[in-house]
Coordinates of C-alpha atoms in Angstrom, one line a residue:
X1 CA 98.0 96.4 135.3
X2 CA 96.0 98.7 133.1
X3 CA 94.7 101.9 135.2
X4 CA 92.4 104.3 134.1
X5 CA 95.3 107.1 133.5
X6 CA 96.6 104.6 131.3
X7 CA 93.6 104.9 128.6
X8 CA 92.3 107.6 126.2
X9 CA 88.8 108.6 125.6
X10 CA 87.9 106.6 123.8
X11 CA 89.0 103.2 126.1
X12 CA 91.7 102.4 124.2
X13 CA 95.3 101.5 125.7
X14 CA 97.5 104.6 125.5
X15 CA 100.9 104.1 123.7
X16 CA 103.4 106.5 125.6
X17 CA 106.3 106.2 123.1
X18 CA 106.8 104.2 120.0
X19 CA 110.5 104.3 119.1
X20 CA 112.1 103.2 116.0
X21 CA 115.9 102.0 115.6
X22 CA 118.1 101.4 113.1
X23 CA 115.5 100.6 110.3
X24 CA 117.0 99.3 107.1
X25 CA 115.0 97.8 104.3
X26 CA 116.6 97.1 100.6
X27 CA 114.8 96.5 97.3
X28 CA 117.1 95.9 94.9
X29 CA 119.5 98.3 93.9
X30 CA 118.1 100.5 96.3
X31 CA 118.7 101.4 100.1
X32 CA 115.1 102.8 101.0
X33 CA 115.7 102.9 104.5
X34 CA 119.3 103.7 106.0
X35 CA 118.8 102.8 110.0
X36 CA 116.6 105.0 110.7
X37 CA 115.9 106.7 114.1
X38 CA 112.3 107.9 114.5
X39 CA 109.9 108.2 117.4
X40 CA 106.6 109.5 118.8
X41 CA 104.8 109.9 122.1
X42 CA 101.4 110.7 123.4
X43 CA 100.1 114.0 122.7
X44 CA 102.5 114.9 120.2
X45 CA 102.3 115.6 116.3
X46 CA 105.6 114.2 114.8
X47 CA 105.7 115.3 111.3
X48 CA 108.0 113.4 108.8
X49 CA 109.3 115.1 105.5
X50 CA 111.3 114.5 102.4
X51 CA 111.2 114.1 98.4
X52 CA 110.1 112.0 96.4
X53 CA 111.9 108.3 97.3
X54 CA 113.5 109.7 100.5
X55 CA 111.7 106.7 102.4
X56 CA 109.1 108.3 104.2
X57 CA 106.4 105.9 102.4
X58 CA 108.9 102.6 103.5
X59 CA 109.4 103.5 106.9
X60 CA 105.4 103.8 107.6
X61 CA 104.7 100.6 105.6
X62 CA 107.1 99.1 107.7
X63 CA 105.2 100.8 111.1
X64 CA 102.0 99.2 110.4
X65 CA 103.4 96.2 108.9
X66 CA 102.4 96.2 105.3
X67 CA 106.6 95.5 104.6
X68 CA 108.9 93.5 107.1
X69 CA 112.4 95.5 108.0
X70 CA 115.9 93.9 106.9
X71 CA 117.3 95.3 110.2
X72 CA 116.2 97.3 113.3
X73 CA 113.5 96.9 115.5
X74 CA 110.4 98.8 116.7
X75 CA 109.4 99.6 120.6
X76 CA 106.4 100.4 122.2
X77 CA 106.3 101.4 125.3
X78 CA 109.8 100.2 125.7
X79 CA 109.2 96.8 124.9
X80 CA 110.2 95.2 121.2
X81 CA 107.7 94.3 119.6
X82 CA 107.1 91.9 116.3
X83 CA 104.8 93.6 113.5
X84 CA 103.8 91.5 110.7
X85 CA 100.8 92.8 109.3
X86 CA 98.4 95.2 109.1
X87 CA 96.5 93.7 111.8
X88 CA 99.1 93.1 114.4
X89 CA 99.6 97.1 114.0
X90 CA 95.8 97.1 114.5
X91 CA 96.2 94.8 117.3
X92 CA 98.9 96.8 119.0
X93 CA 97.1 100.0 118.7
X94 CA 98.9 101.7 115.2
X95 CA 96.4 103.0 112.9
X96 CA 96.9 104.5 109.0
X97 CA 94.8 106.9 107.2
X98 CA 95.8 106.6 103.9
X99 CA 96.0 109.4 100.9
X100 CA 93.4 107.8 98.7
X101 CA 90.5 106.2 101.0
X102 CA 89.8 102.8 101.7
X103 CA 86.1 102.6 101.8
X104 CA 83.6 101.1 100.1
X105 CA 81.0 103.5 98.0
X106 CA 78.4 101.6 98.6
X107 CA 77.9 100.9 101.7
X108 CA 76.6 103.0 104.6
X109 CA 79.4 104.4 106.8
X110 CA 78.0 102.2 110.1
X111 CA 78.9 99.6 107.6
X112 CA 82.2 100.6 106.8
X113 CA 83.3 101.2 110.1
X114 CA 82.0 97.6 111.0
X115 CA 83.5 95.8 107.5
X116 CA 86.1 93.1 108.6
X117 CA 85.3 93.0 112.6
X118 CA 83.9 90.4 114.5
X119 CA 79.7 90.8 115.4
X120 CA 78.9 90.9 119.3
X121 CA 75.9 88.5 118.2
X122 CA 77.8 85.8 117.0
X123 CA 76.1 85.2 113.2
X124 CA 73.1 88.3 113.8
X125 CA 75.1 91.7 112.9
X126 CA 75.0 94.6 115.7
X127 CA 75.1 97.5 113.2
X128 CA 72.9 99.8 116.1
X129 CA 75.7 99.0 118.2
X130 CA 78.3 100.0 116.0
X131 CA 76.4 103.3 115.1
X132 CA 75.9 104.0 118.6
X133 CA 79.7 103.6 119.0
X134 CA 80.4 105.8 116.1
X135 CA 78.3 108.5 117.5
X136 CA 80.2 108.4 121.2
X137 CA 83.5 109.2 119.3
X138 CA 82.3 111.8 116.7
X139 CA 80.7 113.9 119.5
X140 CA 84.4 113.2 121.8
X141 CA 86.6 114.6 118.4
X142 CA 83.6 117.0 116.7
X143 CA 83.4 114.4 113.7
X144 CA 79.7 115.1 113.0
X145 CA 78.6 112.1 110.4
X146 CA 75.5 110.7 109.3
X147 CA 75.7 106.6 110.4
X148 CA 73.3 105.8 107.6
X149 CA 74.6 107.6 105.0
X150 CA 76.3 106.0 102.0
X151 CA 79.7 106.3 101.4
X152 CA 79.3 107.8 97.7
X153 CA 77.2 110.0 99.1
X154 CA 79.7 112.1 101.6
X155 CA 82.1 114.8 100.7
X156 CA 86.0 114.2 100.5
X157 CA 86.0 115.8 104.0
X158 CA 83.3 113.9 105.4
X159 CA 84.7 110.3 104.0
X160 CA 87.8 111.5 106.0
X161 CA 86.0 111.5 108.9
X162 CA 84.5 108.2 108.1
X163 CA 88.3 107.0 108.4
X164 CA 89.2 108.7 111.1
X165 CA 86.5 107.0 113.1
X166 CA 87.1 103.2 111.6
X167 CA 90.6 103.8 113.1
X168 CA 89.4 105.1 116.5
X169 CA 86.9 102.5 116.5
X170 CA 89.7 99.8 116.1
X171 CA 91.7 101.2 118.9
X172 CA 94.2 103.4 117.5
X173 CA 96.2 104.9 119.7
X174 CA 98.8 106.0 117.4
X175 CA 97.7 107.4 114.0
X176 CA 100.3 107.4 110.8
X177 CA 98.4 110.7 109.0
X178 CA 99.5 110.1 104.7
X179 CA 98.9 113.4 103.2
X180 CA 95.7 113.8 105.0
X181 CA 95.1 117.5 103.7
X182 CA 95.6 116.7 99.8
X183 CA 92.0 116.7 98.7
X184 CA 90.5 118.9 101.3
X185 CA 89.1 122.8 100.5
X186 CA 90.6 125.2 103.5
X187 CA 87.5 125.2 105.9
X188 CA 87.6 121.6 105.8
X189 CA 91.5 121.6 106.6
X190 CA 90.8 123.9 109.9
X191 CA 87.9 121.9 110.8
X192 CA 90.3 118.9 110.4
X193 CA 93.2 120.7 112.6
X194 CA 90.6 121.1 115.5
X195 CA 89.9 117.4 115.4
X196 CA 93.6 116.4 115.4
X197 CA 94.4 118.8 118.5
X198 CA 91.4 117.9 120.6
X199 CA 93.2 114.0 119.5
X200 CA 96.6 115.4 120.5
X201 CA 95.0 117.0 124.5
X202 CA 93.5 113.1 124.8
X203 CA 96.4 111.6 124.2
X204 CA 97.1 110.1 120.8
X205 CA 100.6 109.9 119.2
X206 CA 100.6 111.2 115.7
X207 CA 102.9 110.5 112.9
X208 CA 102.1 113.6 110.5
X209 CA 103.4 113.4 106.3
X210 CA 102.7 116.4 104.2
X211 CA 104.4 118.3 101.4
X212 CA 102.8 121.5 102.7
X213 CA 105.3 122.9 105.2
X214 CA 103.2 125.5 106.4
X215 CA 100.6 123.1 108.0
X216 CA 103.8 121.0 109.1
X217 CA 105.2 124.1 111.3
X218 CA 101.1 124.6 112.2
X219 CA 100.6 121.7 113.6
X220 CA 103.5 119.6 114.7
X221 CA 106.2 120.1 118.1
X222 CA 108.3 118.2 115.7
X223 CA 109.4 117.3 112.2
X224 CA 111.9 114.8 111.0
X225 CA 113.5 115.3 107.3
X226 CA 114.2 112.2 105.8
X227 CA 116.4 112.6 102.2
X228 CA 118.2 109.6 99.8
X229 CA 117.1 107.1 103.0
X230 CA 118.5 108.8 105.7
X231 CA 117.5 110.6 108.5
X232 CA 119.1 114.0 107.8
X233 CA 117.9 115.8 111.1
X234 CA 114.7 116.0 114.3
X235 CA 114.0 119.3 114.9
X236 CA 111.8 121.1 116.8
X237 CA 109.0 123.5 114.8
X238 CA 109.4 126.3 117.3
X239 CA 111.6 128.5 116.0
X240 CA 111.7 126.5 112.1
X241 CA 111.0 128.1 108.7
X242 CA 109.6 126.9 105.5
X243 CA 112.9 128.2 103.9
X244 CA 114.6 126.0 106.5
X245 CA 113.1 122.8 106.0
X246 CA 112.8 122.8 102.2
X247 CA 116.5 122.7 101.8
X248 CA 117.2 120.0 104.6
X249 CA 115.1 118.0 102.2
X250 CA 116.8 119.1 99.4
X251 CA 120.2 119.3 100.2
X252 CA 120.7 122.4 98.7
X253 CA 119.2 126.1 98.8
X254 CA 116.4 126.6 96.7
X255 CA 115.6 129.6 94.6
X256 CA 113.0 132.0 95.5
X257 CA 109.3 131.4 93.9
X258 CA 110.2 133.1 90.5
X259 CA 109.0 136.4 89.8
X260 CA 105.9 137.1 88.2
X261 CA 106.1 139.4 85.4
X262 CA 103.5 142.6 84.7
X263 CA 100.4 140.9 83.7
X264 CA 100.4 141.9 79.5
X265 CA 97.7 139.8 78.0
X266 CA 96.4 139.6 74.5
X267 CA 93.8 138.0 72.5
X268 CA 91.5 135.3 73.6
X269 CA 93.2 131.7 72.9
X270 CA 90.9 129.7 75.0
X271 CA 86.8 130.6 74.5
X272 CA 84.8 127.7 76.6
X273 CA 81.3 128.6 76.2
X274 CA 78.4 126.9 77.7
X275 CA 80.5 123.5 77.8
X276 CA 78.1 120.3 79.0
X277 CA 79.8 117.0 79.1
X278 CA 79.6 113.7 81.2
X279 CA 81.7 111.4 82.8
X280 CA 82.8 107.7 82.6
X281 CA 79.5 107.0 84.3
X282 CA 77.2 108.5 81.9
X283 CA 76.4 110.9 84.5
X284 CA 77.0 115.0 84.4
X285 CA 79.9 116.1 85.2
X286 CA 80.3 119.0 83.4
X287 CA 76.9 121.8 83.8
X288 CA 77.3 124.7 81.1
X289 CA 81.4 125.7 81.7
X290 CA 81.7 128.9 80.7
X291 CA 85.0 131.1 80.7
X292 CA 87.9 132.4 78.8
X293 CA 92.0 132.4 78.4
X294 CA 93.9 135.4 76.9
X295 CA 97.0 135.3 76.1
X296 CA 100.0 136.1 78.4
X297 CA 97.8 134.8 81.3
X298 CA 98.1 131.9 83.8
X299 CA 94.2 131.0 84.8
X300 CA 94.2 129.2 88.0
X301 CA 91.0 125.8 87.9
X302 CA 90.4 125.3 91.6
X303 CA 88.5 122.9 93.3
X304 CA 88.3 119.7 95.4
X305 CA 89.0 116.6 93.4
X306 CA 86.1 115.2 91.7
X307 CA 84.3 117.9 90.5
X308 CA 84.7 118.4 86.9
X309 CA 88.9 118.9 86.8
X310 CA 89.6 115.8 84.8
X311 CA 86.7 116.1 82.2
X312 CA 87.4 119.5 81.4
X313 CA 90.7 119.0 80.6
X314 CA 89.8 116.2 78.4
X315 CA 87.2 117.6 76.0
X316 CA 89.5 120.9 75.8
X317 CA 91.9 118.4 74.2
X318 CA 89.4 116.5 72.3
X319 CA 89.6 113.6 74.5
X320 CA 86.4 113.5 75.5
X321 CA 82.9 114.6 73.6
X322 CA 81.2 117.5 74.1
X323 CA 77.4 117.2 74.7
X324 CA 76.4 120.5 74.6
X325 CA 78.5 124.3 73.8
X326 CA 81.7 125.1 71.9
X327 CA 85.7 125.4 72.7
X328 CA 87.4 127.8 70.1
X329 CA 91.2 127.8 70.3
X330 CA 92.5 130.8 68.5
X331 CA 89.0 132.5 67.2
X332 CA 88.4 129.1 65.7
X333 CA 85.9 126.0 67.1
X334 CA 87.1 123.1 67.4
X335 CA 84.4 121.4 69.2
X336 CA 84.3 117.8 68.2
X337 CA 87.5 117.5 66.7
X338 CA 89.8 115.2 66.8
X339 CA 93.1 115.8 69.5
X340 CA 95.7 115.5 66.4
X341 CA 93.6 118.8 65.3
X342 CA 93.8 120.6 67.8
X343 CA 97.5 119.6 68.8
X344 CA 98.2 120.8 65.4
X345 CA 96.3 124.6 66.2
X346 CA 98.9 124.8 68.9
X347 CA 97.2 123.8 72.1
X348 CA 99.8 121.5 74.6
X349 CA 98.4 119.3 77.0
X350 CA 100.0 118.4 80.3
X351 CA 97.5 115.2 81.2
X352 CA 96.5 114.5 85.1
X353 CA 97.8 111.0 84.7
X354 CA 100.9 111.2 83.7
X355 CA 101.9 107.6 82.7
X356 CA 98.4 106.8 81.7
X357 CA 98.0 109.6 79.4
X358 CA 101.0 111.8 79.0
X359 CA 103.4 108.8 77.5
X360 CA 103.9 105.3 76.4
X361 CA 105.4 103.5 79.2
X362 CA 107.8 101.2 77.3
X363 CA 108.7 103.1 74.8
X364 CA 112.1 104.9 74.7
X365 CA 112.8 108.5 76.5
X366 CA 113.7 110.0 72.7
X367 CA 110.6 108.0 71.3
X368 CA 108.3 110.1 73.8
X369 CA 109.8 113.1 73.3
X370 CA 108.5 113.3 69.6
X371 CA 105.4 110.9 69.9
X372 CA 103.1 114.3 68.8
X373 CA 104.9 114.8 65.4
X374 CA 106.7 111.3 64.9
X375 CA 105.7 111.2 61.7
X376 CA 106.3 115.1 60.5
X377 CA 109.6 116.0 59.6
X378 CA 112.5 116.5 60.3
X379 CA 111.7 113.0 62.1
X380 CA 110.5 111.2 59.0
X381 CA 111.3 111.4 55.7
X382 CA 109.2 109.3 52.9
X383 CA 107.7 107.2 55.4
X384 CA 111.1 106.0 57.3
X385 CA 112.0 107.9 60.7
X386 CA 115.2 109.8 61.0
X387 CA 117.2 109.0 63.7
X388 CA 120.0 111.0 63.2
X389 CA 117.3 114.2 64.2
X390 CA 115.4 112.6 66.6
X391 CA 118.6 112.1 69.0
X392 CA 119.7 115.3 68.2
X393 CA 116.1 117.0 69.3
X394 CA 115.9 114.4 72.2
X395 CA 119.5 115.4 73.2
X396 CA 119.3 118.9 73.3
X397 CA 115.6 118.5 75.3
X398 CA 116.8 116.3 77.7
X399 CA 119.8 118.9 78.5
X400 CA 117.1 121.9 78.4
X401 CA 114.4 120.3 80.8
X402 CA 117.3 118.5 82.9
X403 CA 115.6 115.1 82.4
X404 CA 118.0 112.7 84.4
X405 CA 117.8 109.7 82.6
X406 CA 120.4 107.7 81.5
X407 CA 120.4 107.0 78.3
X408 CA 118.0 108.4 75.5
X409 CA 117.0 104.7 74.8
X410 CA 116.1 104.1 78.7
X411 CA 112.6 103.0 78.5
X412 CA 110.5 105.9 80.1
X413 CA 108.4 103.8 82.7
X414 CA 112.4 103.3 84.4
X415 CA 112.5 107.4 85.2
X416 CA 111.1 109.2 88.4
X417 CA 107.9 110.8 88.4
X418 CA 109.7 114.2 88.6
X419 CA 111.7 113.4 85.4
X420 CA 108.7 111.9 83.6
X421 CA 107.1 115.5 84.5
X422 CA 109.8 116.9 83.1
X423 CA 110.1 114.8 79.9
X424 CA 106.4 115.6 79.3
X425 CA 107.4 119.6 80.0
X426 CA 110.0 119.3 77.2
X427 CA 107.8 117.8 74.3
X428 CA 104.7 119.9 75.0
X429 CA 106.5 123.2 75.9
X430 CA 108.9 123.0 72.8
X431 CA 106.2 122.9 70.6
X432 CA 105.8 127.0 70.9
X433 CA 102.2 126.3 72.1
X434 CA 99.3 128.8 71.7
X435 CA 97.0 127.6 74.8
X436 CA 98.8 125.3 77.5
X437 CA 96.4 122.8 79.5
X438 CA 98.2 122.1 82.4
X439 CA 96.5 119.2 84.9
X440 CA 97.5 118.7 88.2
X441 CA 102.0 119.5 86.7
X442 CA 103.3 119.0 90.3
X443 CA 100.8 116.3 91.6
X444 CA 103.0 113.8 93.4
X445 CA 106.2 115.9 92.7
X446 CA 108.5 116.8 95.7
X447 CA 109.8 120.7 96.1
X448 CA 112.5 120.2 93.7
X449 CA 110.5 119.6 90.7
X450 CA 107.5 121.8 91.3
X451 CA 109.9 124.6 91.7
X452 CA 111.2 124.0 88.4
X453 CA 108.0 123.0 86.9
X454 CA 106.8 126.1 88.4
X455 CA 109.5 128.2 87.2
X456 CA 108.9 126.6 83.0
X457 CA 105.0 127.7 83.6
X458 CA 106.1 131.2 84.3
X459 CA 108.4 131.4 81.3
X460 CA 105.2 130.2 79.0
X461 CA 103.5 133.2 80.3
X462 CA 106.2 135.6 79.5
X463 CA 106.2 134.6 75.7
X464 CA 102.6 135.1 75.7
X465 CA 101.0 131.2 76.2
X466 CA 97.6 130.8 77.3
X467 CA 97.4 128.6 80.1
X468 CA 94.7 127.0 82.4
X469 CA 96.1 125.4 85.1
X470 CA 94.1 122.9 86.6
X471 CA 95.5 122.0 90.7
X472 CA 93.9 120.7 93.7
X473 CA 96.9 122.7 95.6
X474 CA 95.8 125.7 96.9
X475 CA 98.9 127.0 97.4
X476 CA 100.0 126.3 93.9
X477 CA 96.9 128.1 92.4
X478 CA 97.4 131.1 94.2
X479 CA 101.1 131.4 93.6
X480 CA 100.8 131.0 89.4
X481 CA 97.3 132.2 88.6
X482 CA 96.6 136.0 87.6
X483 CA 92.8 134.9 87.9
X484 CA 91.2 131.9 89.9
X485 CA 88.1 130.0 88.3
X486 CA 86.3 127.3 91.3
X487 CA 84.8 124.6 90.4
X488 CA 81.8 123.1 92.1
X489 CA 79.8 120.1 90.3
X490 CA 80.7 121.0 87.4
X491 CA 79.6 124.4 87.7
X492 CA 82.0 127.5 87.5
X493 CA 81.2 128.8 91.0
X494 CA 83.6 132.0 90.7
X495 CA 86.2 133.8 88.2
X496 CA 88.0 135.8 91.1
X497 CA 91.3 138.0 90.2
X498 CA 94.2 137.1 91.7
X499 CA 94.1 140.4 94.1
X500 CA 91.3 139.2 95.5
X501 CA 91.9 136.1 95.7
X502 CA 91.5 134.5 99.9
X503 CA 92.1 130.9 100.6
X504 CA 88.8 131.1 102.8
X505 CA 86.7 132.9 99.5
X506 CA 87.8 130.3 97.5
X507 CA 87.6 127.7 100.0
X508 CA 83.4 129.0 100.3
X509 CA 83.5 128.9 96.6
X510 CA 85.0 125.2 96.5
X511 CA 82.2 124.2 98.9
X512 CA 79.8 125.3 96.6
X513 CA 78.2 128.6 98.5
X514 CA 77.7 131.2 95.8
X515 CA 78.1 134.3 97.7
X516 CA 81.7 134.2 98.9
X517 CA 82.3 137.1 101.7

C-alpha cells in the first residue's frame, strides 16, 4: 500500500533504489556494454563518466528503454522489472533530459508540457489545468517560467526548465541528466544546481553524465567511470580529484594542461570591422562584429550556443556573405571572396560540424588529408594526381597527429570523432597557417583528445598563428585564450583580457548585461 512517506512532492511514487546487473548489449563487432553494475537511490546524484564509446550513452538508452539489453536485468525497488520503451520508463517513473531538447519551437510551453498526454476532458483540451500544474511544480523546485510563452521564445536555460517540468509533470521519480550543463552560461548552471539539490532533499534519484569533472565532484555523493564497456570503478566524490578521475577514464596518466608561453604577439592577421550578416533564416544574426587577431595570440569567442558562433566562423572563411563591413586577413580585404581565396592567403578553418563541413565522409583518410590543395603539386602533375606523394604526406600526417586509422584508404566516416578531429588538425595545421579559425575543436571529444587538441592549439600560438577560437566550454576558453570576446545576439558584448577574465563576468556578459562587475 502506497503511504504518504512513500511519495515526493510532487505526488509521484518514490523509487528507493534502481539497480542494474550485469548489463550487456552487442552491436556488431562491438561489446558496448560489458555486465555492468550500476545503481541509484533517492536523494542521491549518481554521476556516470567515461570517453567517447565507453558506454555511458548505451547503458542509459537501455534505462529508459530506447535499446533492449542482450543480458542483465534492471530492479526497482527490488523487483525486476521489463522496460521496453520509452513509455514504460515513463510509466515506471524514469525520466531523460536529453543534450539537445525535445521541444517543439512553436508551441507554448503549457503546450509542450501537455504534447502526447491524455486530456482530463475527454476530446475538450485542459491546457489551464496543465498550466496550473506547471506552476505548482516551478514554485516547489524555483523553475520560474512563463506557461504562455513560446518555445522559440525562451533562453537555452529556460527551455531546460521547460524539460525539467515535462518530466516532473510525467511522474519522474528518477531523472537520467545527458550533459545538462553543455549549453548553459555559469549563473544559469548555479541556478540549475539549486534546482537539482532542492530535487535531491525531496527525494529524486538522479543519474548525472558530464565531461566537466568539476561540477561532477560539486554535485554528486558518487561517480561511476565507465571505459572500453566496463565498469572500471564506484567511488565516492568525498575525498576524489579531477586528476583522479580523468585517468580512471583514461587508463593512463594524463599530462598537465600545457604551458602557456609569454604572450609575444605581432601584427594584425584577423581585422573584422563592423561585420553584419544573417542566418539561414534570413534573419540577423550577426549586428556590426567588430574586433581584431594579432599574431601569436589565442582569442577566446564565448557565448551560449546560438548567438552568432556559427555565422561568424562562416563568413570569416567565405562561407557565408557579408551584408555589411570588411574582414582583412593579413592587411588585405577579403570580404566577399571566395573560401579557395582566402585558404590560399593562409587562413585554416577547423569547422563546427565536423563531418558536415570539415570532410567528405566517403572519401578515403589520405584523400581528406589533401582535399585543400588536391590539385596543386606535389599532388598533381599535368592534370593526373600523384599517388606516390600523397601517401607519403598522408603517411607522415597520420604518424604526426596520431590519427588511429587503419589503413590510409579506410574511408573517413569509419574513424572516431576524436580521430576525425585529429585528421582535420593535420590538414589545416600543416598548412603553416597565418590566422586559424578554430569552431567548437573539442566539441563531443572526450579528455584524451581535447588534451591533445589542446596541446596542437598551443604550439600554433608559439610559431606565431592567429587564432580565434570559438567554444561554448567555459572552461576551455579560459584555459587557451589570452583575451575573451562574448557574444550576445550577435553583438560583441565584451573583449576582456585574460587576467581579468571571471566565469561570473563573462557569464553577465553571455547573458547579455553590458556592465559586467
Amino acid at each position: 500500500m502506497t503511504t504518504t512517506d512513500d511519495l515526493l512532492p510532487s505526488g509521484t511514487r518514490r523509487i528507493e533504489c534502481m539497480e542494474m546487473r550485469g548489463i550487456t548489449k552487442r552491436f556488431p563487432g562491438v561489446l558496448a556494454n560489458d555486465r555492468i553494475d550500476f545503481d541509484v537511490c533517492s536523494g542521491e546524484v549518481h554521476a556516470l563518466l567515461g570517453e567517447n564509446g565507453a558506454g555511458k550513452s548505451t547503458l542509459m538508452k537501455i534505462l529508459y528503454g530506447l535499446q533492449p539489453p542482450d543480458e542483465g536485468e534492471i530492479c526497482l525497488n527490488g523487483e525486476v522489472v521489463a522496460i521496453h520503451s520509452p513509455a514504460d520508463a515513463i510509466r515506471l517513473g524514469i525520466g531523460m533530459i536529453h543534450q539537445h531538447f525535445m521541444l517543439v519551437p512553436t508551441l507554448t510551453v503549457t503546450e509542450n508540457v501537455a504534447l502526447g498526454l491524455k486530456s482530463s476532458r475527454g476530446v475538450r483540451t485542459d491546457l489551464d489545468r496543465v498550466a496550473a500544474r506547471i506552476h505548482e511544480l516551478a514554485a516547489l523546485y524555483g523553475l520560474q517560467v512563463d506557461t504562455d510563452a513560446y518555445v522559440w521564445q525562451l533562453s537555452v536555460g529556460q527551455q531546460q526548465r521547460v524539460e525539467i517540468i515535462k518530466a516532473l509533470y510525467r511522474g519522474a521519480a528518477l531523472l537520467i541528466l545527458d550533459e545538462p550543463t553543455a549549453v548553459l552560461t555559469p549563473q544559469e548552471v548555479d541556478e540549475f544546481f539549486v534546482t537539482l539539490q532542492q530535487m535531491k532533499r525531496d527525494g529524486h534519484a538522479l543519474i548525472f553524465i558530464s565531461h566537466k569533472l568539476h561540477e561532477v565532484l560539486q554535485l554528486s555523493e558518487r561517480v561511476t567511470v565507465l571505459r572500453d564497456g566496463r565498469a572500471i570503478g564506484t567511488q565516492s566524490t568525498k575525498g576524489a580529484t579531477k586528476q583522479g578521475l580523468a585517468e580512471m577514464m583514461v587508463g593512463r596518466p594524463l599530462a598537465a594542461q600545457p604551458k602557456k608561453a609569454a604572450l609575444e604577439t605581432h601584427e594584425i592577421r584577423l581585422k573584422v570591422q563592423d561585420v553584419h550578416a544573417q542566418n539561414d533564416q534570413e534573419r540577423p544574426a550577426l549586428r556590426g562584429v567588430t574586433f581584431d587577431v594579432r599574431g601569436g595570440e589565442i582569442v577566446g569567442l564565448a557565448g551560449v550556443s546560438g548567438n552568432g558562433q556559427r555565422e561568424l566562423a562562416e563568413v570569416v572563411a567565405g562561407l557565408r556573405p557579408v551584408t555589411q563591413g570588411e574582414i582583412a586577413l593579413g592587411g588585405r580585404t577579403v570580404t566577399g571572396q571566395s573560401p579557395r581565396s582566402i585558404m590560399a592567403l593562409g587562413l585554416s578553418y577547423i569547422p563546427e560540424e565536423r563531418m558536415r563541413d570539415g570532410m567528405i565522409r566517403d572519401f578515403t583518410v589520405a584523400e581528406n588529408v589533401i582535399l585543400r590543395e588536391f590539385d596543386q603539386p606535389p599532388y598533381a602533375r599535368a592534370g593526373f594526381l600523384n599517388r606516390g606523394s600523397i601517401r607519403q604526406t598522408s603517411r607522415r600526417l597520420v604518424s604526426e597527429f596520431n590519427v588511429k586509422t587503419p589503413s590510409l584508404e579506410t574511408p573517413a566516416k569509419s574513424l572516431s570523432g576524436g580521430n576525425i578531429q585529429k585528421l582535420i588538425l593535420a590538414r589545416e595545421l600543416s598548412r603553416k597557417p597565418q590566422v586559424i579559425i578554430a569552431a567548437q575543436p573539442t566539441r563531443g571529444l572526450d579528455i584524451g583528445a581535447t588534451e591533445y587538441v589542446h596541446a596542437r592549439l598551443l604550439e600554433q600560438r608559439q610559431t606565431g598563428a592567429a587564432t580565434l577560437l570559438i567554444s561554448e566550454d567555459l572552461d576551455e576558453v579560459l584555459a587557451l585564450s589570452d583575451r575573451i570576446l562574448v557574444i550576445f545576439e550577435g553583438r560583441i558584448m565584451g573583449d576582456v583580457p585574460r587576467a581579468e577574465a571571471t566565469p561570473e563576468k563573462l557569464g553577465l556578459l553571455m547573458a547579455g548585461v553590458e556592465q559586467a562587475a
